[in-house]
Short mmCIF file of C-alpha atoms and ligand atoms in Angstrom, two decimals:
data_model
loop_
_atom_site.label_atom_id
_atom_site.label_comp_id
_atom_site.label_asym_id
_atom_site.label_seq_id
_atom_site.Cartn_x
_atom_site.Cartn_y
_atom_site.Cartn_z
CA MET Z 1213 26.28 -16.35 15.36
CA LYS Z 1214 28.66 -17.52 12.69
CA LEU Z 1215 29.77 -20.63 10.83
CA TRP Z 1216 33.48 -20.10 11.46
CA GLY Z 1217 35.71 -19.32 14.43
CA GLY Z 1218 38.13 -22.20 14.80
CA ARG Z 1219 41.18 -20.24 13.71
CA PHE Z 1220 40.42 -17.10 15.76
CA ARG Z 1221 41.88 -16.43 19.20
CA GLU Z 1222 39.84 -13.32 19.97
CA ASN Z 1223 36.13 -12.66 19.72
CA GLU Z 1224 34.80 -10.50 16.92
CA SER Z 1225 34.05 -6.94 17.98
CA GLY Z 1226 30.35 -6.22 18.43
CA LEU Z 1227 30.78 -3.30 16.09
CA MET Z 1228 32.18 -5.61 13.43
CA GLU Z 1229 29.37 -8.11 13.91
CA ASP Z 1230 26.79 -5.43 13.14
CA PHE Z 1231 28.85 -3.98 10.34
CA ASN Z 1232 29.34 -7.37 8.70
CA SER Z 1233 25.86 -8.81 9.11
CA SER Z 1234 23.67 -9.01 6.03
CA LEU Z 1235 20.70 -10.76 7.65
CA SER Z 1236 18.56 -7.62 7.72
CA PHE Z 1237 18.47 -7.63 3.92
CA ASP Z 1238 19.50 -11.09 2.69
CA ARG Z 1239 16.51 -12.43 4.62
CA ARG Z 1240 14.70 -11.55 1.39
CA ILE Z 1241 16.40 -14.48 -0.39
CA TRP Z 1242 15.47 -17.15 2.17
CA ARG Z 1243 13.32 -19.16 -0.27
CA GLU Z 1244 16.10 -19.33 -2.84
CA ASP Z 1245 18.62 -20.23 -0.14
CA ILE Z 1246 16.54 -23.21 1.02
CA GLU Z 1247 15.78 -24.28 -2.55
CA GLY Z 1248 19.50 -24.26 -3.42
CA SER Z 1249 20.35 -26.19 -0.24
CA MET Z 1250 17.79 -28.91 -0.94
CA VAL Z 1251 19.14 -29.54 -4.42
CA HIS Z 1252 22.72 -29.44 -3.14
CA ALA Z 1253 21.88 -32.04 -0.47
CA GLU Z 1254 20.16 -34.30 -3.02
CA MET Z 1255 23.26 -34.14 -5.20
CA LEU Z 1256 25.53 -34.97 -2.24
CA ALA Z 1257 23.49 -38.11 -1.55
CA LYS Z 1258 23.24 -39.09 -5.21
CA CYS Z 1259 27.05 -38.86 -5.49
CA GLY Z 1260 27.52 -40.91 -2.32
CA ILE Z 1261 29.00 -37.97 -0.35
CA ILE Z 1262 26.31 -38.10 2.36
CA SER Z 1263 24.03 -41.01 3.25
CA GLU Z 1264 20.38 -41.36 2.18
CA GLU Z 1265 19.45 -41.26 5.83
CA ASP Z 1266 21.18 -37.90 6.33
CA LEU Z 1267 19.56 -36.62 3.16
CA GLU Z 1268 16.12 -37.51 4.44
CA LYS Z 1269 16.78 -35.64 7.68
CA ILE Z 1270 18.19 -32.62 5.87
CA ILE Z 1271 15.29 -32.38 3.42
CA GLY Z 1272 12.75 -32.87 6.23
CA GLY Z 1273 14.44 -30.18 8.30
CA LEU Z 1274 14.69 -27.70 5.43
CA LYS Z 1275 11.03 -28.25 4.49
CA ASN Z 1276 10.10 -27.67 8.08
CA ILE Z 1277 12.10 -24.43 8.22
CA TYR Z 1278 10.51 -23.31 4.93
CA GLU Z 1279 6.99 -23.87 6.26
CA GLU Z 1280 7.73 -22.22 9.59
CA ILE Z 1281 9.16 -19.11 7.94
CA GLU Z 1282 6.26 -19.01 5.49
CA ASN Z 1283 3.60 -19.19 8.21
CA GLY Z 1284 5.39 -16.75 10.50
CA GLN Z 1285 6.27 -19.27 13.20
CA LEU Z 1286 9.98 -18.81 12.61
CA LYS Z 1287 11.15 -15.19 12.36
CA ILE Z 1288 14.32 -14.41 10.46
CA GLU Z 1289 16.01 -12.32 13.11
CA GLY Z 1290 18.74 -12.52 15.71
CA ASN Z 1291 22.45 -12.30 15.82
CA TYR Z 1292 23.23 -14.33 12.69
CA GLU Z 1293 25.86 -13.31 10.19
CA ASP Z 1294 23.65 -13.92 7.18
CA ILE Z 1295 20.71 -15.93 5.85
CA HIS Z 1296 22.97 -18.90 5.04
CA THR Z 1297 24.17 -19.04 8.64
CA PHE Z 1298 20.62 -18.65 9.93
CA VAL Z 1299 19.26 -21.57 7.88
CA GLU Z 1300 22.20 -23.88 8.64
CA ILE Z 1301 22.12 -23.22 12.40
CA LYS Z 1302 18.32 -23.65 12.54
CA LEU Z 1303 18.67 -26.90 10.58
CA THR Z 1304 21.26 -28.28 12.96
CA GLU Z 1305 19.14 -27.25 15.94
CA LYS Z 1306 16.26 -29.24 14.42
CA ILE Z 1307 17.97 -32.38 13.06
CA GLY Z 1308 21.29 -32.54 14.91
CA GLU Z 1309 24.53 -33.90 13.37
CA ALA Z 1310 23.13 -34.40 9.84
CA GLY Z 1311 22.61 -30.61 9.62
CA LYS Z 1312 26.33 -30.08 9.91
CA LYS Z 1313 26.89 -32.07 6.72
CA LEU Z 1314 24.84 -29.82 4.45
CA HIS Z 1315 27.73 -27.47 3.72
CA THR Z 1316 30.00 -30.27 2.43
CA ALA Z 1317 31.50 -29.39 -0.98
CA ARG Z 1318 30.01 -25.91 -0.88
CA SER Z 1319 31.14 -22.42 0.11
CA ARG Z 1320 28.95 -19.46 0.95
CA ASN Z 1321 30.55 -17.92 -2.14
CA ASP Z 1322 28.85 -20.30 -4.57
CA GLN Z 1323 25.82 -20.51 -2.28
CA VAL Z 1324 25.16 -16.76 -2.35
CA ALA Z 1325 25.88 -16.67 -6.08
CA VAL Z 1326 23.25 -19.32 -6.75
CA ASP Z 1327 20.75 -17.70 -4.36
CA MET Z 1328 21.09 -14.33 -6.06
CA LYS Z 1329 20.78 -15.84 -9.53
CA LEU Z 1330 17.60 -17.67 -8.53
CA TYR Z 1331 16.25 -14.50 -6.91
CA ALA Z 1332 17.17 -12.32 -9.90
CA ARG Z 1333 15.52 -14.80 -12.27
CA ASN Z 1334 12.30 -14.90 -10.22
CA ILE Z 1335 12.21 -11.12 -10.07
CA ALA Z 1336 12.85 -10.83 -13.79
CA TYR Z 1337 9.80 -13.03 -14.46
CA GLU Z 1338 7.75 -10.85 -12.12
CA ALA Z 1339 8.89 -7.74 -13.94
CA LEU Z 1340 7.79 -9.31 -17.24
CA LYS Z 1341 4.32 -9.90 -15.78
CA SER Z 1342 4.11 -6.32 -14.50
CA LEU Z 1343 5.19 -5.03 -17.91
CA ASP Z 1344 2.39 -7.08 -19.48
CA LYS Z 1345 -0.10 -5.44 -17.12
CA MET Z 1346 1.25 -2.03 -18.07
CA ILE Z 1347 1.00 -2.80 -21.79
CA GLU Z 1348 -2.58 -4.07 -21.39
CA ALA Z 1349 -3.57 -0.94 -19.45
CA LEU Z 1350 -2.20 1.35 -22.17
CA GLN Z 1351 -3.87 -0.64 -24.94
CA LYS Z 1352 -7.20 -0.74 -23.12
CA LYS Z 1353 -7.21 2.98 -22.36
CA GLY Z 1354 -6.29 3.84 -25.93
CA ALA Z 1355 -9.01 1.60 -27.37
CA GLU Z 1356 -11.64 3.08 -25.05
CA ASN Z 1357 -10.78 6.68 -25.96
CA PRO Z 1358 -10.76 7.28 -29.70
CA ALA Z 1359 -9.77 10.95 -29.43
CA ILE Z 1360 -7.61 12.97 -31.77
CA MET Z 1361 -4.99 15.14 -30.13
CA PRO Z 1362 -1.99 17.28 -30.98
CA GLY Z 1363 1.32 15.50 -31.38
CA TYR Z 1364 4.26 17.57 -30.15
CA THR Z 1365 7.86 18.25 -30.92
CA HIS Z 1366 9.77 20.65 -28.63
CA LEU Z 1367 6.51 20.58 -26.63
CA GLN Z 1368 4.99 22.74 -29.37
CA ARG Z 1369 1.92 21.53 -31.23
CA ALA Z 1370 3.21 19.84 -34.37
CA GLN Z 1371 0.89 17.44 -36.21
CA VAL Z 1372 -2.31 15.66 -35.43
CA VAL Z 1373 -2.19 12.17 -33.87
CA THR Z 1374 -4.62 10.14 -31.82
CA PHE Z 1375 -4.57 9.50 -28.09
CA LYS Z 1376 -4.42 5.79 -28.83
CA TYR Z 1377 -1.41 6.24 -31.08
CA HIS Z 1378 0.34 8.33 -28.44
CA LEU Z 1379 -0.16 5.62 -25.81
CA GLU Z 1380 1.01 2.99 -28.26
CA ALA Z 1381 4.40 4.68 -28.40
CA TYR Z 1382 4.77 3.62 -24.76
CA VAL Z 1383 3.53 0.12 -25.60
CA SER Z 1384 6.46 -0.15 -28.03
CA MET Z 1385 8.88 1.01 -25.31
CA PHE Z 1386 7.60 -1.49 -22.77
CA LYS Z 1387 7.71 -4.30 -25.33
CA ARG Z 1388 11.40 -3.53 -25.90
CA ASP Z 1389 11.90 -3.54 -22.13
CA LYS Z 1390 10.45 -7.05 -22.02
CA LYS Z 1391 12.88 -8.25 -24.68
CA ARG Z 1392 15.80 -6.76 -22.78
CA ILE Z 1393 14.75 -8.57 -19.59
CA GLU Z 1394 14.19 -11.85 -21.45
CA ASN Z 1395 17.66 -11.52 -22.88
CA SER Z 1396 19.09 -10.90 -19.39
CA ILE Z 1397 17.36 -14.05 -18.12
CA GLU Z 1398 18.93 -16.06 -20.92
CA LEU Z 1399 22.40 -14.71 -20.14
CA LEU Z 1400 22.23 -15.26 -16.39
CA ASN Z 1401 20.88 -18.77 -16.59
CA GLU Z 1402 24.05 -20.73 -15.76
CA SER Z 1403 24.56 -22.39 -12.40
CA PRO Z 1404 27.43 -21.36 -10.09
CA LEU Z 1405 26.68 -24.13 -7.60
CA GLY Z 1406 29.73 -26.36 -7.21
CA CYS Z 1407 32.29 -23.59 -7.85
CA GLY Z 1408 33.06 -23.81 -4.12
CA ALA Z 1409 34.94 -20.88 -2.65
CA LEU Z 1410 36.73 -20.24 -5.95
CA ALA Z 1411 38.33 -23.45 -7.21
CA GLY Z 1412 35.71 -26.20 -6.93
CA SER Z 1413 36.19 -29.11 -4.54
CA THR Z 1414 37.85 -32.50 -4.39
CA TYR Z 1415 34.53 -34.34 -3.94
CA PRO Z 1416 32.99 -36.20 -6.86
CA ILE Z 1417 30.11 -33.70 -7.16
CA ASP Z 1418 27.69 -33.50 -10.10
CA ARG Z 1419 27.24 -29.90 -11.20
CA ASN Z 1420 25.06 -30.89 -14.14
CA TYR Z 1421 22.55 -32.43 -11.77
CA THR Z 1422 22.21 -29.32 -9.56
CA SER Z 1423 22.18 -27.05 -12.58
CA GLU Z 1424 19.33 -28.95 -14.20
CA LYS Z 1425 17.34 -29.31 -10.98
CA LEU Z 1426 17.54 -25.58 -10.35
CA GLY Z 1427 16.33 -24.81 -13.87
CA PHE Z 1428 19.63 -23.49 -15.23
CA CYS Z 1429 20.66 -24.37 -18.76
CA LYS Z 1430 24.19 -25.43 -17.76
CA PRO Z 1431 26.84 -25.03 -15.04
CA VAL Z 1432 29.16 -21.99 -15.44
CA ASP Z 1433 32.39 -22.64 -17.36
CA ASN Z 1434 34.79 -21.04 -14.91
CA PHE Z 1435 34.71 -21.26 -11.11
CA LEU Z 1436 36.50 -17.94 -10.49
CA ASP Z 1437 33.97 -16.21 -12.69
CA GLY Z 1438 31.08 -18.23 -11.25
CA VAL Z 1439 31.57 -16.96 -7.70
CA SER Z 1440 32.38 -13.37 -8.62
CA ASP Z 1441 30.05 -12.66 -11.53
CA ARG Z 1442 27.46 -10.01 -10.71
CA ASP Z 1443 26.96 -8.91 -14.33
CA TYR Z 1444 23.40 -10.20 -14.31
CA LEU Z 1445 22.46 -7.87 -11.45
CA ILE Z 1446 24.01 -4.92 -13.23
CA GLU Z 1447 22.26 -5.91 -16.42
CA LEU Z 1448 18.87 -6.20 -14.77
CA LEU Z 1449 19.47 -2.90 -12.98
CA SER Z 1450 20.19 -1.39 -16.35
CA ASP Z 1451 16.99 -2.94 -17.79
CA PHE Z 1452 15.05 -1.61 -14.80
CA SER Z 1453 16.63 1.83 -15.21
CA ILE Z 1454 15.36 1.93 -18.77
CA VAL Z 1455 11.89 0.82 -17.62
CA MET Z 1456 11.95 3.63 -15.05
CA MET Z 1457 13.10 6.12 -17.68
CA HIS Z 1458 10.09 5.13 -19.80
CA LEU Z 1459 7.75 5.32 -16.82
CA SER Z 1460 9.20 8.70 -15.93
CA ARG Z 1461 8.60 10.08 -19.42
CA LEU Z 1462 5.02 8.81 -19.29
CA SER Z 1463 4.60 10.31 -15.81
CA GLU Z 1464 5.87 13.66 -17.03
CA GLU Z 1465 3.22 13.65 -19.75
CA LEU Z 1466 0.48 12.72 -17.31
CA ILE Z 1467 1.57 15.54 -15.00
CA VAL Z 1468 1.63 18.07 -17.82
CA TRP Z 1469 -1.64 16.81 -19.30
CA SER Z 1470 -3.41 17.06 -15.95
CA SER Z 1471 -2.42 20.73 -15.51
CA LYS Z 1472 -5.05 23.38 -16.27
CA GLU Z 1473 -2.78 24.59 -19.07
CA PHE Z 1474 -3.36 21.33 -20.99
CA ASP Z 1475 -6.39 19.84 -19.25
CA PHE Z 1476 -6.30 16.67 -21.36
CA ILE Z 1477 -6.75 14.20 -18.52
CA GLN Z 1478 -7.87 14.01 -14.93
CA ILE Z 1479 -5.90 11.74 -12.60
CA SER Z 1480 -8.28 9.69 -10.46
CA ASP Z 1481 -8.74 10.78 -6.86
CA GLN Z 1482 -7.29 7.39 -5.96
CA TYR Z 1483 -3.88 8.50 -7.21
CA ALA Z 1484 -3.85 12.21 -6.40
CA THR Z 1485 -3.47 14.12 -3.13
CA GLY Z 1486 -4.50 17.52 -1.85
CA SER Z 1487 -2.77 20.50 -0.32
CA SER Z 1488 -2.86 21.26 3.40
CA ILE Z 1489 -3.29 24.97 2.71
CA MET Z 1490 -4.78 25.44 -0.76
CA PRO Z 1491 -8.25 23.88 -0.67
CA HIS Z 1492 -8.62 23.72 -4.45
CA LYS Z 1493 -5.44 21.75 -5.13
CA LYS Z 1494 -5.36 18.24 -6.54
CA ASN Z 1495 -1.83 17.14 -7.17
CA PRO Z 1496 -0.70 14.28 -9.45
CA ASP Z 1497 1.47 12.69 -6.74
CA ALA Z 1498 1.53 9.15 -8.12
CA PRO Z 1499 3.22 10.10 -11.43
CA GLU Z 1500 5.41 12.61 -9.60
CA LEU Z 1501 6.64 9.91 -7.24
CA ILE Z 1502 7.33 7.56 -10.13
CA ARG Z 1503 9.32 10.31 -11.86
CA GLY Z 1504 11.18 10.98 -8.62
CA LYS Z 1505 11.90 7.34 -7.81
CA THR Z 1506 13.59 6.87 -11.17
CA GLY Z 1507 16.68 8.38 -9.57
CA ARG Z 1508 16.82 5.60 -6.96
CA VAL Z 1509 17.04 2.91 -9.61
CA TYR Z 1510 19.69 4.80 -11.60
CA GLY Z 1511 21.54 5.25 -8.30
CA SER Z 1512 21.52 1.50 -7.64
CA LEU Z 1513 22.90 0.81 -11.10
CA VAL Z 1514 25.74 3.29 -10.70
CA ALA Z 1515 26.44 2.07 -7.15
CA LEU Z 1516 26.80 -1.53 -8.22
CA LEU Z 1517 28.94 -0.69 -11.24
CA THR Z 1518 31.18 1.22 -8.85
CA VAL Z 1519 31.31 -1.59 -6.27
CA LEU Z 1520 32.44 -4.05 -8.92
CA LYS Z 1521 34.86 -1.92 -10.89
CA GLY Z 1522 38.10 -2.47 -8.98
CA LEU Z 1523 37.59 -5.97 -7.61
CA PRO Z 1524 40.23 -8.62 -8.16
CA LEU Z 1525 39.09 -12.21 -8.70
CA ALA Z 1526 37.37 -13.97 -7.14
CA TYR Z 1527 34.87 -13.28 -4.31
CA ASN Z 1528 35.34 -10.13 -2.20
CA LYS Z 1529 33.10 -8.98 0.62
CA ASP Z 1530 32.38 -5.77 -1.29
CA MET Z 1531 29.94 -7.91 -3.25
CA GLN Z 1532 27.59 -8.10 -0.29
CA GLU Z 1533 26.70 -4.51 -1.20
CA ASP Z 1534 24.83 -5.82 -4.26
CA LYS Z 1535 21.79 -6.92 -2.27
CA GLU Z 1536 20.35 -3.76 -0.76
CA LYS Z 1537 20.77 -1.90 -4.03
CA PHE Z 1538 19.25 -4.64 -6.14
CA ILE Z 1539 16.36 -5.29 -3.75
CA ASP Z 1540 15.56 -1.58 -3.46
CA ALA Z 1541 15.52 -1.26 -7.25
CA VAL Z 1542 13.28 -4.35 -7.55
CA ASP Z 1543 10.79 -2.99 -5.02
CA THR Z 1544 10.79 0.36 -6.76
CA VAL Z 1545 10.35 -0.83 -10.32
CA LEU Z 1546 7.65 -3.38 -9.49
CA SER Z 1547 5.59 -0.97 -7.40
CA CYS Z 1548 5.97 1.83 -9.97
CA LEU Z 1549 4.82 -0.46 -12.81
CA ASN Z 1550 1.81 -1.64 -10.85
CA ILE Z 1551 0.81 1.87 -9.80
CA ALA Z 1552 1.38 3.35 -13.25
CA ALA Z 1553 -0.89 0.72 -14.82
CA ASP Z 1554 -3.68 1.62 -12.42
CA VAL Z 1555 -3.15 5.38 -12.85
CA ILE Z 1556 -3.65 4.85 -16.59
CA LEU Z 1557 -6.74 2.66 -16.15
CA THR Z 1558 -8.43 5.01 -13.69
CA MET Z 1559 -7.67 8.41 -15.24
CA LYS Z 1560 -10.35 10.34 -17.13
CA VAL Z 1561 -9.57 11.33 -20.71
CA LYS Z 1562 -10.93 14.74 -21.73
CA LYS Z 1563 -11.56 14.02 -25.37
CA ASP Z 1564 -13.18 17.41 -26.13
CA ASN Z 1565 -10.21 19.37 -24.79
CA MET Z 1566 -7.79 17.28 -26.82
CA GLU Z 1567 -9.82 17.92 -29.93
CA LYS Z 1568 -10.10 21.63 -29.20
CA ALA Z 1569 -6.32 21.80 -28.89
CA VAL Z 1570 -6.01 20.29 -32.36
CA ASP Z 1571 -7.96 23.22 -33.82
CA LYS Z 1572 -5.39 25.70 -32.50
CA GLY Z 1573 -1.76 25.57 -33.46
CA PHE Z 1574 -1.86 24.96 -37.23
CA LEU Z 1575 -1.47 21.21 -36.94
CA ASN Z 1576 -2.42 20.83 -40.60
CA ALA Z 1577 0.18 23.29 -41.95
CA THR Z 1578 2.47 20.48 -43.14
CA GLU Z 1579 -0.43 18.95 -45.05
CA VAL Z 1580 -1.21 22.32 -46.71
CA ALA Z 1581 2.35 22.23 -48.01
CA ASP Z 1582 1.82 18.62 -49.14
CA TYR Z 1583 -1.33 19.76 -50.97
CA LEU Z 1584 0.61 22.45 -52.85
CA VAL Z 1585 3.25 19.86 -53.78
CA CYS Z 1586 0.51 17.61 -55.20
CA LYS Z 1587 -0.60 20.59 -57.29
CA GLY Z 1588 2.91 20.89 -58.74
CA MET Z 1589 4.75 23.33 -56.45
CA PRO Z 1590 8.28 22.36 -55.26
CA PHE Z 1591 8.24 21.52 -51.53
CA ARG Z 1592 10.63 24.29 -50.48
CA ASP Z 1593 8.41 26.92 -52.17
CA ALA Z 1594 5.31 25.34 -50.65
CA HIS Z 1595 6.95 25.53 -47.20
CA GLU Z 1596 7.53 29.25 -47.69
CA VAL Z 1597 3.95 29.89 -48.89
CA VAL Z 1598 2.42 28.04 -45.93
CA GLY Z 1599 4.67 30.00 -43.57
CA ARG Z 1600 3.06 33.16 -44.91
CA ILE Z 1601 -0.42 31.64 -44.58
CA VAL Z 1602 0.34 30.93 -40.92
CA ILE Z 1603 1.45 34.52 -40.27
CA TYR Z 1604 -1.75 35.74 -41.93
CA CYS Z 1605 -3.85 33.45 -39.73
CA GLU Z 1606 -2.03 34.54 -36.59
CA ASP Z 1607 -2.48 38.23 -37.42
CA ASN Z 1608 -6.17 37.73 -38.12
CA ASN Z 1609 -6.84 35.23 -35.34
CA LYS Z 1610 -7.99 32.49 -37.72
CA ASP Z 1611 -7.14 28.86 -38.24
CA ILE Z 1612 -6.20 27.55 -41.67
CA LEU Z 1613 -9.43 25.63 -42.23
CA SER Z 1614 -11.50 28.78 -41.71
CA LEU Z 1615 -9.84 30.67 -44.62
CA SER Z 1616 -12.04 31.30 -47.64
CA LEU Z 1617 -10.98 30.12 -51.08
CA GLU Z 1618 -10.33 33.76 -52.05
CA GLU Z 1619 -7.99 34.16 -49.08
CA PHE Z 1620 -6.15 30.94 -50.04
CA LYS Z 1621 -5.78 32.09 -53.62
CA GLU Z 1622 -4.03 35.27 -52.44
CA PHE Z 1623 -1.16 32.99 -51.48
CA ALA Z 1624 -1.23 30.46 -54.36
CA ASP Z 1625 -3.51 30.47 -57.33
CA ILE Z 1626 -3.26 26.70 -57.77
CA ILE Z 1627 -5.34 26.15 -54.62
CA ASP Z 1628 -8.94 25.10 -55.32
CA GLY Z 1629 -11.89 23.82 -53.27
CA SER Z 1630 -10.33 20.38 -52.86
CA ILE Z 1631 -7.97 21.83 -50.22
CA TYR Z 1632 -10.64 21.69 -47.52
CA ASP Z 1633 -10.98 17.91 -47.68
CA TYR Z 1634 -7.24 17.45 -47.97
CA ILE Z 1635 -6.45 19.29 -44.75
CA GLN Z 1636 -9.34 18.03 -42.60
CA TYR Z 1637 -7.80 16.42 -39.50
CA LYS Z 1638 -9.74 13.20 -39.84
CA ASN Z 1639 -8.61 12.84 -43.45
CA ILE Z 1640 -5.02 13.62 -42.55
CA LEU Z 1641 -5.15 10.92 -39.91
CA ALA Z 1642 -6.51 8.41 -42.40
CA LYS Z 1643 -3.35 8.81 -44.48
CA GLY Z 1644 0.36 8.50 -43.64
CA ILE Z 1645 1.46 6.66 -40.51
CA LYS Z 1646 -1.96 7.07 -38.98
CA LYS Z 1647 -3.52 4.63 -41.43
CA GLU Z 1648 -1.93 1.99 -39.21
CA ILE Z 1649 -4.54 2.60 -36.53
CA GLU Z 1650 -8.27 2.87 -36.29
CA ILE Z 1651 -9.43 6.39 -35.70
N1 LIG V 1795 26.70 -12.25 2.93
C1 LIG V 1795 27.69 -12.61 1.95
C2 LIG V 1795 27.38 -11.86 0.63
O1 LIG V 1795 26.32 -11.38 0.51
C3 LIG V 1795 27.65 -14.06 1.70
C4 LIG V 1795 28.92 -14.66 1.23
C5 LIG V 1795 29.91 -14.69 2.31
N2 LIG V 1795 31.16 -15.24 1.89
C6 LIG V 1795 32.29 -15.10 2.59
N3 LIG V 1795 33.35 -15.61 2.09
N4 LIG V 1795 32.31 -14.40 3.69
O2 LIG V 1795 28.19 -11.73 -0.22
#
């Protein structure tokens, strides 16, 4: 079923009907579609374009449709071209002639643009809430587990950090993600309603009224841009891609940490699965899936950039391709954030193993060099001396803290008993960047 047909002599091919229909996915924006229609109808009545009586019928009918969809009485299905067609035909079935007046001074081009902006804005607020949950989970887990652990570069043990500090690196990432999304909300928040198909309409409409009622900060400046702008979807997809990249990095660490090689954490049974053949296996599937699903969101971003890149102004049907990609990315990022937060909250932290790992790998070598510098040795010479101390320890299977003062003095006579305090891990942590956190 469609909203046009007058100028066609032949029927549309069945193949084309299926190919063209967007109902199977734009059904997801039904709330926004009805919300936009209600405000549009109010504006039409306020500007004297439809009567108060028609407005009452239209609002009553739309409310009724909203409730029926919400409680499952009315299913969004059937041979309708899109969600806009579905709502308008249902409205006319319910209220008769007045329903046919709803689309006055409006095109599906500005209608779909406003629906998608409302949907994108709602989703962006949901993503902010999910990011808050993620941040809280990381902060809680860090606070509950005051363990020291190796910090890595090149995945080689480098210097000592704390588990809390490590998790807080992700808190910083997710806080930046929130700012990016807030910025995207600010940029998208202009109303395209009233742009018509591409060049407005001859009716005395009030775009400021609809803009304000729908919570936008102002109507868009240019109609051609208003109906064909999909920047905000691309921008949010880019924000979501960065969120997924952060989640994927965190997932990678959880996967590595839960291996026997590291054994720093144990993923809860709630978020792991077993093997059908190897009875002993417990696999970190939740973080693996998050890492894997990152590609879907990147894919949606690249797909939409590609859809848009060659389009002339203004609306083109290519733009219908935005919905499946955007909706899939939304579903992915929201579910991954929610699952990741729970994986963090439910995992077991193996404090002793983290601390044992600190003892191996010369994580205080840099501080031995700093000690020598404090005693007057130039840093480059100190670096060389500590390099030799490390070789000695490796050859003799010792760690630096276990060397006797005599052994230390073989390398530099300026070393005295104060070195032991200086290079204790807890003391190292209390200085430098680590003084920012409680140990
Ligand atoms: N389903 C269409 C979309 O998603 C709605 C707009 C249709 N406009 C048109 N001129 N055919 O883009």
